[in-house]
mmCIF file with all atom_site columns, C-alpha atoms in Angstrom:
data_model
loop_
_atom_site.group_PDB
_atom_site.id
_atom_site.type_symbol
_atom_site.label_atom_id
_atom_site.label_alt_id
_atom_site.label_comp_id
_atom_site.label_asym_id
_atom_site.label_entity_id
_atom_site.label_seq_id
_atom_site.pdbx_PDB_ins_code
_atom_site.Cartn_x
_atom_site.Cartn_y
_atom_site.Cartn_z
_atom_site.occupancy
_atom_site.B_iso_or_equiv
_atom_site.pdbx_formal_charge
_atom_site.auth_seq_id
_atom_site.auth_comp_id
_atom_site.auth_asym_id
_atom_site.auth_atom_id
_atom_site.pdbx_PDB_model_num
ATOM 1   C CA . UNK O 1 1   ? 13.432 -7.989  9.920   1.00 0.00 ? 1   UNK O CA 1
ATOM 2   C CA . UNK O 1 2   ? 15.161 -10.158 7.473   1.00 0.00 ? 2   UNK O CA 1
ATOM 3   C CA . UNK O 1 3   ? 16.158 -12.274 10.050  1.00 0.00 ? 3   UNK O CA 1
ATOM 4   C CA . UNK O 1 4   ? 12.398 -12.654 11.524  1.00 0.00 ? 4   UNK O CA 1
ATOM 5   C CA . UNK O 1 5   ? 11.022 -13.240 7.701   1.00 0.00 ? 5   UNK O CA 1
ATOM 6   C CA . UNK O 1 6   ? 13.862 -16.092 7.341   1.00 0.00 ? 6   UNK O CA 1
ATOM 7   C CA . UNK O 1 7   ? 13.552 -17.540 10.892  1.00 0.00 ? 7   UNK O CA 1
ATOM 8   C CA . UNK O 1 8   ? 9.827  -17.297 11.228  1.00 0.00 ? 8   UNK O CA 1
ATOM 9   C CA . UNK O 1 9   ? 8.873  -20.061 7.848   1.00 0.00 ? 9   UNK O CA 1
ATOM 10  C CA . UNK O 1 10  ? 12.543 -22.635 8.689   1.00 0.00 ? 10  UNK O CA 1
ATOM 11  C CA . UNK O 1 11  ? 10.780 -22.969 12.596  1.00 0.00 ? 11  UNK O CA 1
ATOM 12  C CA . UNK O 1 12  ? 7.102  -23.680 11.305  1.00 0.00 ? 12  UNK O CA 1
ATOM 13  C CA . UNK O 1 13  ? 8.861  -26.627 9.022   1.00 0.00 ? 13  UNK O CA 1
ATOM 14  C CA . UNK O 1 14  ? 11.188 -28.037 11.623  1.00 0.00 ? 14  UNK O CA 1
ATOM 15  C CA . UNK O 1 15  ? 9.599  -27.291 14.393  1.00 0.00 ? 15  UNK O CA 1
ATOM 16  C CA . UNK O 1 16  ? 5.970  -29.112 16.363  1.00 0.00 ? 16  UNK O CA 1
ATOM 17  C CA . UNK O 1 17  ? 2.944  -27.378 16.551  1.00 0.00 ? 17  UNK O CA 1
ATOM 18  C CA . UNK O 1 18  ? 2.775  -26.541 19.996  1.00 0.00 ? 18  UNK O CA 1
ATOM 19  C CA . UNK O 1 19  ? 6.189  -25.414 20.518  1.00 0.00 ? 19  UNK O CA 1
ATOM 20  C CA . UNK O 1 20  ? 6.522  -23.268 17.385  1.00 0.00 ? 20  UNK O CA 1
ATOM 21  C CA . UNK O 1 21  ? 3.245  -21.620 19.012  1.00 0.00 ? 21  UNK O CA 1
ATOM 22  C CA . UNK O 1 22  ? 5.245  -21.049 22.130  1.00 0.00 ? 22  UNK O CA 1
ATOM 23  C CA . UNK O 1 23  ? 8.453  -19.599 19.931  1.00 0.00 ? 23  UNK O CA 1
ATOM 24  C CA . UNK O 1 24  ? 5.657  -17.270 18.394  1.00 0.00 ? 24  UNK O CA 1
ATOM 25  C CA . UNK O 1 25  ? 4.648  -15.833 21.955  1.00 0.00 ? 25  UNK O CA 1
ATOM 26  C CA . UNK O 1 26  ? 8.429  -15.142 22.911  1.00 0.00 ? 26  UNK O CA 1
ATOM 27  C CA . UNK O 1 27  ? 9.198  -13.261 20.046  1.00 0.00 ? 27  UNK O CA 1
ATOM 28  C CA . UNK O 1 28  ? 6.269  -11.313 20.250  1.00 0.00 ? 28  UNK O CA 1
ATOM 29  C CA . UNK O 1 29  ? 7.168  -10.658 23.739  1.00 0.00 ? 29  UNK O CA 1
ATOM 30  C CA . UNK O 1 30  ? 10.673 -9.569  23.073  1.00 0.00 ? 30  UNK O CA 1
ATOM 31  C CA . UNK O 1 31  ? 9.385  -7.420  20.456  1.00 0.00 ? 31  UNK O CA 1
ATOM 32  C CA . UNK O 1 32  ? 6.762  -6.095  22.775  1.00 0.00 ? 32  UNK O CA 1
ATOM 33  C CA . UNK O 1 33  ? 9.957  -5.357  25.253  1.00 0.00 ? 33  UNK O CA 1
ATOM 34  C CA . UNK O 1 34  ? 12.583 -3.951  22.297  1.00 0.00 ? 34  UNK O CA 1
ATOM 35  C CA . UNK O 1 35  ? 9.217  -1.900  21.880  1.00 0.00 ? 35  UNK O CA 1
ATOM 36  C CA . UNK O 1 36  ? 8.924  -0.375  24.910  1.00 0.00 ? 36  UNK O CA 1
ATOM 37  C CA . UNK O 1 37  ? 12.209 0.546   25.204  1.00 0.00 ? 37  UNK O CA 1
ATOM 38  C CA . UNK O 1 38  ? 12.933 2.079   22.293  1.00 0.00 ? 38  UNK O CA 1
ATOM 39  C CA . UNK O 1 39  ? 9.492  4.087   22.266  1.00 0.00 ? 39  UNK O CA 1
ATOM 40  C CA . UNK O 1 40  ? 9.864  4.997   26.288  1.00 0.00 ? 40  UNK O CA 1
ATOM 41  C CA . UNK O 1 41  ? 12.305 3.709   28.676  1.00 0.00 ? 41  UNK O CA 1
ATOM 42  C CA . UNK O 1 42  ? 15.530 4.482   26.612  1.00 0.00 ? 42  UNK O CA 1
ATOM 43  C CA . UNK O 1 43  ? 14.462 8.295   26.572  1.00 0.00 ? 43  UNK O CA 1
ATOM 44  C CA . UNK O 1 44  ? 14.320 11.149  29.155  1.00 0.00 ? 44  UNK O CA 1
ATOM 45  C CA . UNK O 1 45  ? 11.490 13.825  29.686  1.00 0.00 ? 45  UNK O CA 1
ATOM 46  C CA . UNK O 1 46  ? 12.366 16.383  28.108  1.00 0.00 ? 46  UNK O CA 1
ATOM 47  C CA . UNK O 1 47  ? 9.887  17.028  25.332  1.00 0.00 ? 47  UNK O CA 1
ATOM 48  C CA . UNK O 1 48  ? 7.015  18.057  27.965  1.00 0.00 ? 48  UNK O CA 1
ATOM 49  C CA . UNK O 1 49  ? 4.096  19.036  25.654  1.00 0.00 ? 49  UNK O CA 1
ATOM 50  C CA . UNK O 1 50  ? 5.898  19.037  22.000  1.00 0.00 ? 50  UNK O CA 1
ATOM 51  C CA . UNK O 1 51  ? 3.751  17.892  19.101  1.00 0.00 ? 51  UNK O CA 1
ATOM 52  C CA . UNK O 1 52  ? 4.325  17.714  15.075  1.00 0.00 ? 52  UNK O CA 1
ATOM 53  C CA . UNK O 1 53  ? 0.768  17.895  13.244  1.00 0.00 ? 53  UNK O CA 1
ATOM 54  C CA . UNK O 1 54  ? 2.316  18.824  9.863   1.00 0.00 ? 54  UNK O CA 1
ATOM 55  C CA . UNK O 1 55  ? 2.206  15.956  7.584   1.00 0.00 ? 55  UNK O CA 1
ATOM 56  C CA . UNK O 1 56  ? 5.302  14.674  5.836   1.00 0.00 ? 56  UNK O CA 1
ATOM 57  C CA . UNK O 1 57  ? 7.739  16.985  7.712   1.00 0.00 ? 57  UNK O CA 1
ATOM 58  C CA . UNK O 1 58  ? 10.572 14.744  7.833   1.00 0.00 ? 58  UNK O CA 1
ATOM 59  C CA . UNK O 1 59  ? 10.227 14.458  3.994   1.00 0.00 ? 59  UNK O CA 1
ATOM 60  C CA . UNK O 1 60  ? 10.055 17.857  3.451   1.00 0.00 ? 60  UNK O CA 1
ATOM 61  C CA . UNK O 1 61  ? 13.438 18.340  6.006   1.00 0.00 ? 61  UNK O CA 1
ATOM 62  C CA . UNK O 1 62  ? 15.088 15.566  3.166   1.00 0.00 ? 62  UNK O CA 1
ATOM 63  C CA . UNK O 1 63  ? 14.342 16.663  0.227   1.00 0.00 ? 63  UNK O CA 1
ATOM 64  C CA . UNK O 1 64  ? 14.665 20.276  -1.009  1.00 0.00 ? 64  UNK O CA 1
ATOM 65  C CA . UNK O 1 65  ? 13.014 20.316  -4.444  1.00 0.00 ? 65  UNK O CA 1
ATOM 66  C CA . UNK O 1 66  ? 13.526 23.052  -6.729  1.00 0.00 ? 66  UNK O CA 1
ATOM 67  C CA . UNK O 1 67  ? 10.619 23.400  -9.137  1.00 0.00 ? 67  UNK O CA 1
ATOM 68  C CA . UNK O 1 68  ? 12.418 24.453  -11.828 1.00 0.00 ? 68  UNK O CA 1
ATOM 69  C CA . UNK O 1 69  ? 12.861 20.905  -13.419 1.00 0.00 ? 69  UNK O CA 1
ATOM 70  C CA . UNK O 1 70  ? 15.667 21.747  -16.021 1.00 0.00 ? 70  UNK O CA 1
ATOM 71  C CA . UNK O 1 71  ? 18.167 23.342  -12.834 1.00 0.00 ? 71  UNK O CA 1
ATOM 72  C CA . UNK O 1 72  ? 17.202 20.041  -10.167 1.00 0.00 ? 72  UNK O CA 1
ATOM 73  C CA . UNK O 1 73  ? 17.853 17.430  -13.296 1.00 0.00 ? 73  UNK O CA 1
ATOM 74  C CA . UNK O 1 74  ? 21.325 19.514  -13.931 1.00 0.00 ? 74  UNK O CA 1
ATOM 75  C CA . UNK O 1 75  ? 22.141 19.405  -10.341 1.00 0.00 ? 75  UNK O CA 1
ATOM 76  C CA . UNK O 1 76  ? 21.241 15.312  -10.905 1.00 0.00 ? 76  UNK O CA 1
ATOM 77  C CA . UNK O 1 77  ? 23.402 14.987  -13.519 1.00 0.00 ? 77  UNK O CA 1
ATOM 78  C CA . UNK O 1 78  ? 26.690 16.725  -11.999 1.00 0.00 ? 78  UNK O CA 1
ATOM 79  C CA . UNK O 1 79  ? 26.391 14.830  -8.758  1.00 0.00 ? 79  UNK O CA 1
ATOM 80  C CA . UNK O 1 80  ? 25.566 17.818  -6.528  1.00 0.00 ? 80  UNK O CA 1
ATOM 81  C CA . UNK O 1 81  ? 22.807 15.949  -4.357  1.00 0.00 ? 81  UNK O CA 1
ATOM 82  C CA . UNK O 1 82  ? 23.890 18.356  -1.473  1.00 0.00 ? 82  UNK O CA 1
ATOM 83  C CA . UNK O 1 83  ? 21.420 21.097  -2.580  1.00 0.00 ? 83  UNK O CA 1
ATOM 84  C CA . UNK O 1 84  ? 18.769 18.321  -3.056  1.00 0.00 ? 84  UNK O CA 1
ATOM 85  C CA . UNK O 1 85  ? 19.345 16.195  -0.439  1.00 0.00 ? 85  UNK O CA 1
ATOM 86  C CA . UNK O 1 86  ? 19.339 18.135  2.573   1.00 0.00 ? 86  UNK O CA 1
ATOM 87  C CA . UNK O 1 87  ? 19.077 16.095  6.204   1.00 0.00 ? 87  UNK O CA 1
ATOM 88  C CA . UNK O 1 88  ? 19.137 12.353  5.814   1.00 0.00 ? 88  UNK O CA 1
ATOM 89  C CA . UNK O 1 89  ? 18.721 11.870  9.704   1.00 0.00 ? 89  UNK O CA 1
ATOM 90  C CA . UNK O 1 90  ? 15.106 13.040  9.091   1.00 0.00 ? 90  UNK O CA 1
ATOM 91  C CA . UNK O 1 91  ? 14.670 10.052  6.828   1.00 0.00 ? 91  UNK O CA 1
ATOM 92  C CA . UNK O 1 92  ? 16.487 7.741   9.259   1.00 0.00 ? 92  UNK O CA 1
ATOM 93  C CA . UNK O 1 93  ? 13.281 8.466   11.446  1.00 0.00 ? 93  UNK O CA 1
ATOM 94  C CA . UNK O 1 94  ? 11.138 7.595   8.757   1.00 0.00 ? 94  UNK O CA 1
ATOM 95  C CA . UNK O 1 95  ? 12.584 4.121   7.859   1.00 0.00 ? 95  UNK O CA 1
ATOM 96  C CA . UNK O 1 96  ? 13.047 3.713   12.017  1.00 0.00 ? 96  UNK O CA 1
ATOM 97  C CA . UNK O 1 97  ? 9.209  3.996   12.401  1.00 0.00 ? 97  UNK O CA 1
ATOM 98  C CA . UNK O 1 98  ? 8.470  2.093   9.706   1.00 0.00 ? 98  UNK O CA 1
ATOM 99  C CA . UNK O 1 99  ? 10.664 -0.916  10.573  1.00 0.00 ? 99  UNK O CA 1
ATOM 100 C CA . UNK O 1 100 ? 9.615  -0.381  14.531  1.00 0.00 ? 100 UNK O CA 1
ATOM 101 C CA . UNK O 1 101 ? 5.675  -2.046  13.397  1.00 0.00 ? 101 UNK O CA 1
ATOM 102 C CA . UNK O 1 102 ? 6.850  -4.633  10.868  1.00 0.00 ? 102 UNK O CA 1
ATOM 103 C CA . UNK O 1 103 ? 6.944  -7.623  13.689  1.00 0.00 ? 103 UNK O CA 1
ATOM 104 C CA . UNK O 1 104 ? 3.514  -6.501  14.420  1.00 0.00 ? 104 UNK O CA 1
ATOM 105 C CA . UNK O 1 105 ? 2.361  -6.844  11.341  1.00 0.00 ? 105 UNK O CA 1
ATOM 106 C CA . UNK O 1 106 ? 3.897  -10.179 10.822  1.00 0.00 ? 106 UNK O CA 1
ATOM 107 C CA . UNK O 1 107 ? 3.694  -11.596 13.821  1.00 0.00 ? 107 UNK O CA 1
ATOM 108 C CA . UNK O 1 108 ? 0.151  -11.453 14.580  1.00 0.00 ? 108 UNK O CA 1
ATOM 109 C CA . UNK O 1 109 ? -1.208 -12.642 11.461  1.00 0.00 ? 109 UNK O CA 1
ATOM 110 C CA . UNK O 1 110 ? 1.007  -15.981 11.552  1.00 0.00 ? 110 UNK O CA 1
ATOM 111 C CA . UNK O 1 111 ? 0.104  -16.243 15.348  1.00 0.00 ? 111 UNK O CA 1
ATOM 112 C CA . UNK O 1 112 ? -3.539 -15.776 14.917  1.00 0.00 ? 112 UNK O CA 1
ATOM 113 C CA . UNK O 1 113 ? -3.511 -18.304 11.841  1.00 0.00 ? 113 UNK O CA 1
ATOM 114 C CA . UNK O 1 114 ? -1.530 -21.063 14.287  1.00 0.00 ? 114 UNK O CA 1
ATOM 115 C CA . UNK O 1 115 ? -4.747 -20.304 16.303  1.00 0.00 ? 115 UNK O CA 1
ATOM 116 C CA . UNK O 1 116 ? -7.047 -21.440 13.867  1.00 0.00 ? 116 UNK O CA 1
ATOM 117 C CA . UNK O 1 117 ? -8.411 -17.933 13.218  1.00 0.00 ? 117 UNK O CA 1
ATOM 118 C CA . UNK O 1 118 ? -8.886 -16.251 10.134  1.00 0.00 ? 118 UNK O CA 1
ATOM 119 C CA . UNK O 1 119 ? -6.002 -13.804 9.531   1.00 0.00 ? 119 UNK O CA 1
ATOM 120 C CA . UNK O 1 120 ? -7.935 -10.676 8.061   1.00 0.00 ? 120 UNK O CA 1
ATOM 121 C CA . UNK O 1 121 ? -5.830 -7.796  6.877   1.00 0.00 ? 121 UNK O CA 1
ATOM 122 C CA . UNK O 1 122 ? -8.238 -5.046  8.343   1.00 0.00 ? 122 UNK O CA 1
ATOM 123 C CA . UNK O 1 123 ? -7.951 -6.141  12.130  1.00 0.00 ? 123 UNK O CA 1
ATOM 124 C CA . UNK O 1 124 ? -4.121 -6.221  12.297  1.00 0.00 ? 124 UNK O CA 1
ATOM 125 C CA . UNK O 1 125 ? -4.074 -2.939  10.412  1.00 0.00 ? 125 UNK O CA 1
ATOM 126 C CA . UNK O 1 126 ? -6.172 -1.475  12.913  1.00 0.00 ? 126 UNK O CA 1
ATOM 127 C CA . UNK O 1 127 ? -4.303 -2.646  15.611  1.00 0.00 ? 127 UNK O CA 1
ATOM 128 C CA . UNK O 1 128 ? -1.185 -1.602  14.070  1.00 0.00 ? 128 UNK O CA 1
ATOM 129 C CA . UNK O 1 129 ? -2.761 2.029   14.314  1.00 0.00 ? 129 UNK O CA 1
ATOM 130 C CA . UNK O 1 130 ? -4.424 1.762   17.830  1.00 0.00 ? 130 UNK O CA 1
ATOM 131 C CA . UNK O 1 131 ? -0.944 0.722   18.907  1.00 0.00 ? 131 UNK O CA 1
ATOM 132 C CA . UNK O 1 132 ? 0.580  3.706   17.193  1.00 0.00 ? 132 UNK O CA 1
ATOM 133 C CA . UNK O 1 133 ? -1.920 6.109   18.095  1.00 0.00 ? 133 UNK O CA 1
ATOM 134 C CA . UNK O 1 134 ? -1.702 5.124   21.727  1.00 0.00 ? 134 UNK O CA 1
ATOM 135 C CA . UNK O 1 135 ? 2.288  5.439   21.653  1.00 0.00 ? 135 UNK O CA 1
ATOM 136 C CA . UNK O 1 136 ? 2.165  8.803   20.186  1.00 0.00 ? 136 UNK O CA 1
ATOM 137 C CA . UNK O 1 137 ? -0.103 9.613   23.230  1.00 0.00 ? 137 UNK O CA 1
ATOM 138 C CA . UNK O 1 138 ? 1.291  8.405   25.841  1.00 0.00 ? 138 UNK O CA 1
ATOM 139 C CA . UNK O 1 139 ? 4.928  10.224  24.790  1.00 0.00 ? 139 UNK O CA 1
ATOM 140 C CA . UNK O 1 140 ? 2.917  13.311  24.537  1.00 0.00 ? 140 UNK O CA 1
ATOM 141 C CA . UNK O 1 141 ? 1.498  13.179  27.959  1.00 0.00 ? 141 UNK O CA 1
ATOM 142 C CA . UNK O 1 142 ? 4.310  11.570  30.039  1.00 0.00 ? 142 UNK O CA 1
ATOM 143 C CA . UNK O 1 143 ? 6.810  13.629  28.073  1.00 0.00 ? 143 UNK O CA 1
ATOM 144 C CA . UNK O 1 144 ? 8.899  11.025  26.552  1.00 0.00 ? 144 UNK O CA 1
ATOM 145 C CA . UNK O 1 145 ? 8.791  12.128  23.431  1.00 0.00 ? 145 UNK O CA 1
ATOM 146 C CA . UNK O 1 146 ? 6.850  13.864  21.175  1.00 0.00 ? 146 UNK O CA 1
ATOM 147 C CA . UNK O 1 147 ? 2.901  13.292  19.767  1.00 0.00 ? 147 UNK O CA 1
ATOM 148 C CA . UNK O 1 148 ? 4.285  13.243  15.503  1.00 0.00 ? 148 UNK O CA 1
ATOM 149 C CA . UNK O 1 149 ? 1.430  12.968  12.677  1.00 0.00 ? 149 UNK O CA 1
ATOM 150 C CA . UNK O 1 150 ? 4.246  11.561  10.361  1.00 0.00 ? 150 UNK O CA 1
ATOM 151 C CA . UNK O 1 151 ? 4.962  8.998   12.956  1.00 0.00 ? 151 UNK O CA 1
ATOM 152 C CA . UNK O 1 152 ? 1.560  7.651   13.183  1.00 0.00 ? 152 UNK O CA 1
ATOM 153 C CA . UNK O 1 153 ? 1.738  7.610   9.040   1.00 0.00 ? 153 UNK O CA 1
ATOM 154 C CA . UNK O 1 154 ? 5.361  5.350   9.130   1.00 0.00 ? 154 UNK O CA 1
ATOM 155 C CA . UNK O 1 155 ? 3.894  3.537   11.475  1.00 0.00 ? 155 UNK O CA 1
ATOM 156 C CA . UNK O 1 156 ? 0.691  2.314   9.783   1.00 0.00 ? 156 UNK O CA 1
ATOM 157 C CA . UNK O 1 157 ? 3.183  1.617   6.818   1.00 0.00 ? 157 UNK O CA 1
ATOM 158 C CA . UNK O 1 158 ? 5.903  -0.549  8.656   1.00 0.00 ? 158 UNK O CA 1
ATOM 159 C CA . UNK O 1 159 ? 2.520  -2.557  9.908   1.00 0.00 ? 159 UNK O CA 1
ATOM 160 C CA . UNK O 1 160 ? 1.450  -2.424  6.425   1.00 0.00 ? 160 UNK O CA 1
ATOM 161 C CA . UNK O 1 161 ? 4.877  -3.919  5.065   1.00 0.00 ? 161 UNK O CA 1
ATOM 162 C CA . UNK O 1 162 ? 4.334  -6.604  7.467   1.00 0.00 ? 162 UNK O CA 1
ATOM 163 C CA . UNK O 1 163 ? 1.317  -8.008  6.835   1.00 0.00 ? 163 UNK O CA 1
ATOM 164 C CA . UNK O 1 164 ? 1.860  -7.838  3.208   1.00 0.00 ? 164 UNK O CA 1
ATOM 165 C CA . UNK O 1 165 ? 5.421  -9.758  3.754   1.00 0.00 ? 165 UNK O CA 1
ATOM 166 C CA . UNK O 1 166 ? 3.511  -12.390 5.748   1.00 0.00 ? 166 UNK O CA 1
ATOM 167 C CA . UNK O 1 167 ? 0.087  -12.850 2.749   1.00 0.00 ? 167 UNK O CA 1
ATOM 168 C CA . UNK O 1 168 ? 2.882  -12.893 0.259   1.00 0.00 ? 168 UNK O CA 1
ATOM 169 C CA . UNK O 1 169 ? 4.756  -15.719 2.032   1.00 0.00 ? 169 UNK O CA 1
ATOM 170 C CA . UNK O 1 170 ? 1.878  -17.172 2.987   1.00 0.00 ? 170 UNK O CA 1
ATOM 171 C CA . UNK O 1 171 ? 0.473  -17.026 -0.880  1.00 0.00 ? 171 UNK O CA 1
ATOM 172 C CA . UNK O 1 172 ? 3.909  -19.035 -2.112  1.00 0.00 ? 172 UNK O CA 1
ATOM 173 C CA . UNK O 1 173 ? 3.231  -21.632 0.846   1.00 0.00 ? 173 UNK O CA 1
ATOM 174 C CA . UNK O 1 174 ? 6.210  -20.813 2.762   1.00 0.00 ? 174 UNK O CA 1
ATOM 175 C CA . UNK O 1 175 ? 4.522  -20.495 5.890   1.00 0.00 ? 175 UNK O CA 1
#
C-alpha cells in the first residue's frame, strides 16, 4: 500500500496523460487478479455452508478484557499481555481485510478523476461494499470460504482508508 500511495502521485508528475491513464487500468487489473486469488482461487472447498454473523468476533478472539480495571492495568504494568492478549492471528485477519480494499478505494477515485468525473466519496464507498458483500457471497455458496459479518465491516474500512488516503493527497495537491 505504501508503495501504491508513493508510486501512484511520482507517475501522474512524470508521466503523460494518456499513458498514466493506461498505468491506472493495469494496476487496477493486477489488483483485480491479486484479488481474486487471494479471496478464491488460492483456497480449497472446504468450508461448504460456514457463516460468522457475530459482529466483532475476531476482536473479541484478541482481546480478553477483564472488567475489573485495577487487575487488567496491573497485568499492563508487569508486562503480562498473555492473559490480555489472547490470539493475534485473529487480528492478522482483521488488518488482511482491511488492507485487501485499500487499492479500491484509491484507485478508483484517482481513475475516475483522470476521467474527468467527479470523484464522490459515497459511490466508491458503495462499491467498496457491493464488492465485499458479493465476495462474502460467492465464498459462501461455492464453498471457498466462509460468508463473515466482520469481514464485510474490515472491508468497508480498508475501502474507507483508501479513499480518505487519496482526498487527503489530493487536498495537499500531490495528485
Amino acid at each position: 500500500m505504501i508503495g501504491l500511495v508513493n508510486f501512484v502521485p511520482e507517475a501522474k508528475q512524470r508521466i503523460q496523460t494518456y499513458t498514466y491513464k493506461k498505468i491506472l487500468s493495469y494496476i487496477l487489473v493486477i489488483y483485480a487478479c491479486g484479488y481474486l486469488y487471494f479471496t478464491f482461487l488460492s483456497r480449497e472447498a472446504n468450508y461448504r455452508g460456514g457463516k460468522n454473523l457475530v459482529l466483532l468476533r475476531a476482536f473479541r478472539q484478541t482481546f480478553f478484557v477483564d472488567f475489573d480495571l485495577v487487575k487488567t492495568f496491573r497485568e499492563l504494568l508487569t508486562g503480562r499481555l498473555s492473559r490480555i492478549i489472547m490470539k493475534m492471528e485473529a487480528l492478522e485477519g482483521v488488518w488482511l481485510n482491511g488492507l485487501l480494499f485499500f487499492p479500491l478505494g484509491y484507485l478508483v477515485p484517482e481513475m475516475g478523476a483522470q476521467r474527468g468525473l467527479n470523484a464522490r466519496i459515497l459511490p466508491v464507498l458503495f462499491l467498496g461494499i457491493f464488492v465485499s458483500a458479493w465476495t462474502e457471497c460467492l465464498q459462501f455458496a461455492t464453498g471457498l470460504g466462509y460468508f463473515d459479518v466482520d469481514d464485510l465491516i474490515y472491508n468497508t474500512a480498508g475501502c474507507m482508508a483508501g479513499i480518505w488516503t487519496w482526498r487527503r493527497q489530493r487536498k495537499k495537491g500531490v495528485l
